[in-house]
Tab-separated table of C-alpha atoms in Angstrom:
chain	number	residue	atom	x	y	z
V	1	MET	CA	-15.020	0.920	13.302
V	2	GLY	CA	-12.703	-1.063	11.035
V	3	GLN	CA	-12.249	1.921	8.706
V	4	LYS	CA	-11.178	4.127	11.639
V	5	ILE	CA	-8.540	1.590	12.679
V	6	PHE	CA	-7.340	1.328	9.072
V	7	LEU	CA	-7.105	5.131	8.762
V	8	ASP	CA	-5.247	5.322	12.069
V	9	LEU	CA	-2.735	2.752	10.798
V	10	ILE	CA	-2.279	4.693	7.543
V	11	TYR	CA	-1.844	7.908	9.530
V	12	GLN	CA	0.827	6.350	11.746
V	13	SER	CA	2.613	4.823	8.772
V	14	MET	CA	2.634	8.176	6.951
V	15	GLN	CA	3.980	9.893	10.053
V	16	ASP	CA	6.732	7.317	10.489
V	17	SER	CA	7.740	7.549	6.830
V	18	ALA	CA	7.762	11.345	6.855
V	19	GLN	CA	9.832	11.369	10.032
V	20	GLN	CA	12.392	9.021	8.458
V	21	VAL	CA	12.636	11.234	5.371
V	22	ARG	CA	13.070	14.387	7.464
V	23	ARG	CA	15.705	12.660	9.568
V	24	SER	CA	17.602	11.518	6.471
V	25	LEU	CA	17.514	15.085	5.120
V	26	GLY	CA	18.714	16.473	8.434
V	27	ARG	CA	15.515	18.389	9.075
V	28	PRO	CA	13.775	18.710	12.414
V	29	SER	CA	10.837	16.424	12.908
V	30	SER	CA	7.294	17.748	12.984
V	31	ARG	CA	4.063	15.864	13.168
V	32	ALA	CA	0.987	16.609	11.109
V	33	THR	CA	-2.298	16.656	12.930
V	34	ARG	CA	-4.696	13.786	12.460
V	35	GLN	CA	-7.003	16.136	10.536
V	36	GLN	CA	-4.201	17.038	8.118
V	37	ALA	CA	-3.433	13.370	7.565
V	38	LEU	CA	-7.096	12.551	6.933
V	39	ARG	CA	-7.293	15.451	4.455
V	40	GLN	CA	-4.234	14.089	2.637
V	41	VAL	CA	-5.746	10.597	2.495
V	42	ALA	CA	-8.992	12.063	1.112
V	43	MET	CA	-7.058	13.972	-1.569
V	44	LEU	CA	-5.112	10.848	-2.545
V	45	LYS	CA	-8.325	8.835	-2.729
V	46	ALA	CA	-10.000	11.500	-4.903
V	47	ALA	CA	-6.971	11.628	-7.204
V	48	LYS	CA	-6.968	7.851	-7.561
V	49	GLU	CA	-10.690	7.802	-8.353
V	50	ALA	CA	-10.255	10.604	-10.901
V	51	GLN	CA	-7.414	8.701	-12.540
V	52	GLN	CA	-9.481	5.524	-12.729
V	53	THR	CA	-12.503	7.279	-14.241
V	54	GLY	CA	-10.256	9.105	-16.703
V	55	LYS	CA	-8.990	5.857	-18.231
């Protein structure tokens, strides 16, 4: 349960940051789905693990 809450907080933080960037660039806001955000987190985690094992 704690991991789900943590992922939800990451998702919301990513959405807020992306919205701020789009606003600063003058672009319309759009929101990624939760599934897209979870996929992005999984890709980032895999990249980090690959980087750590590559050292």
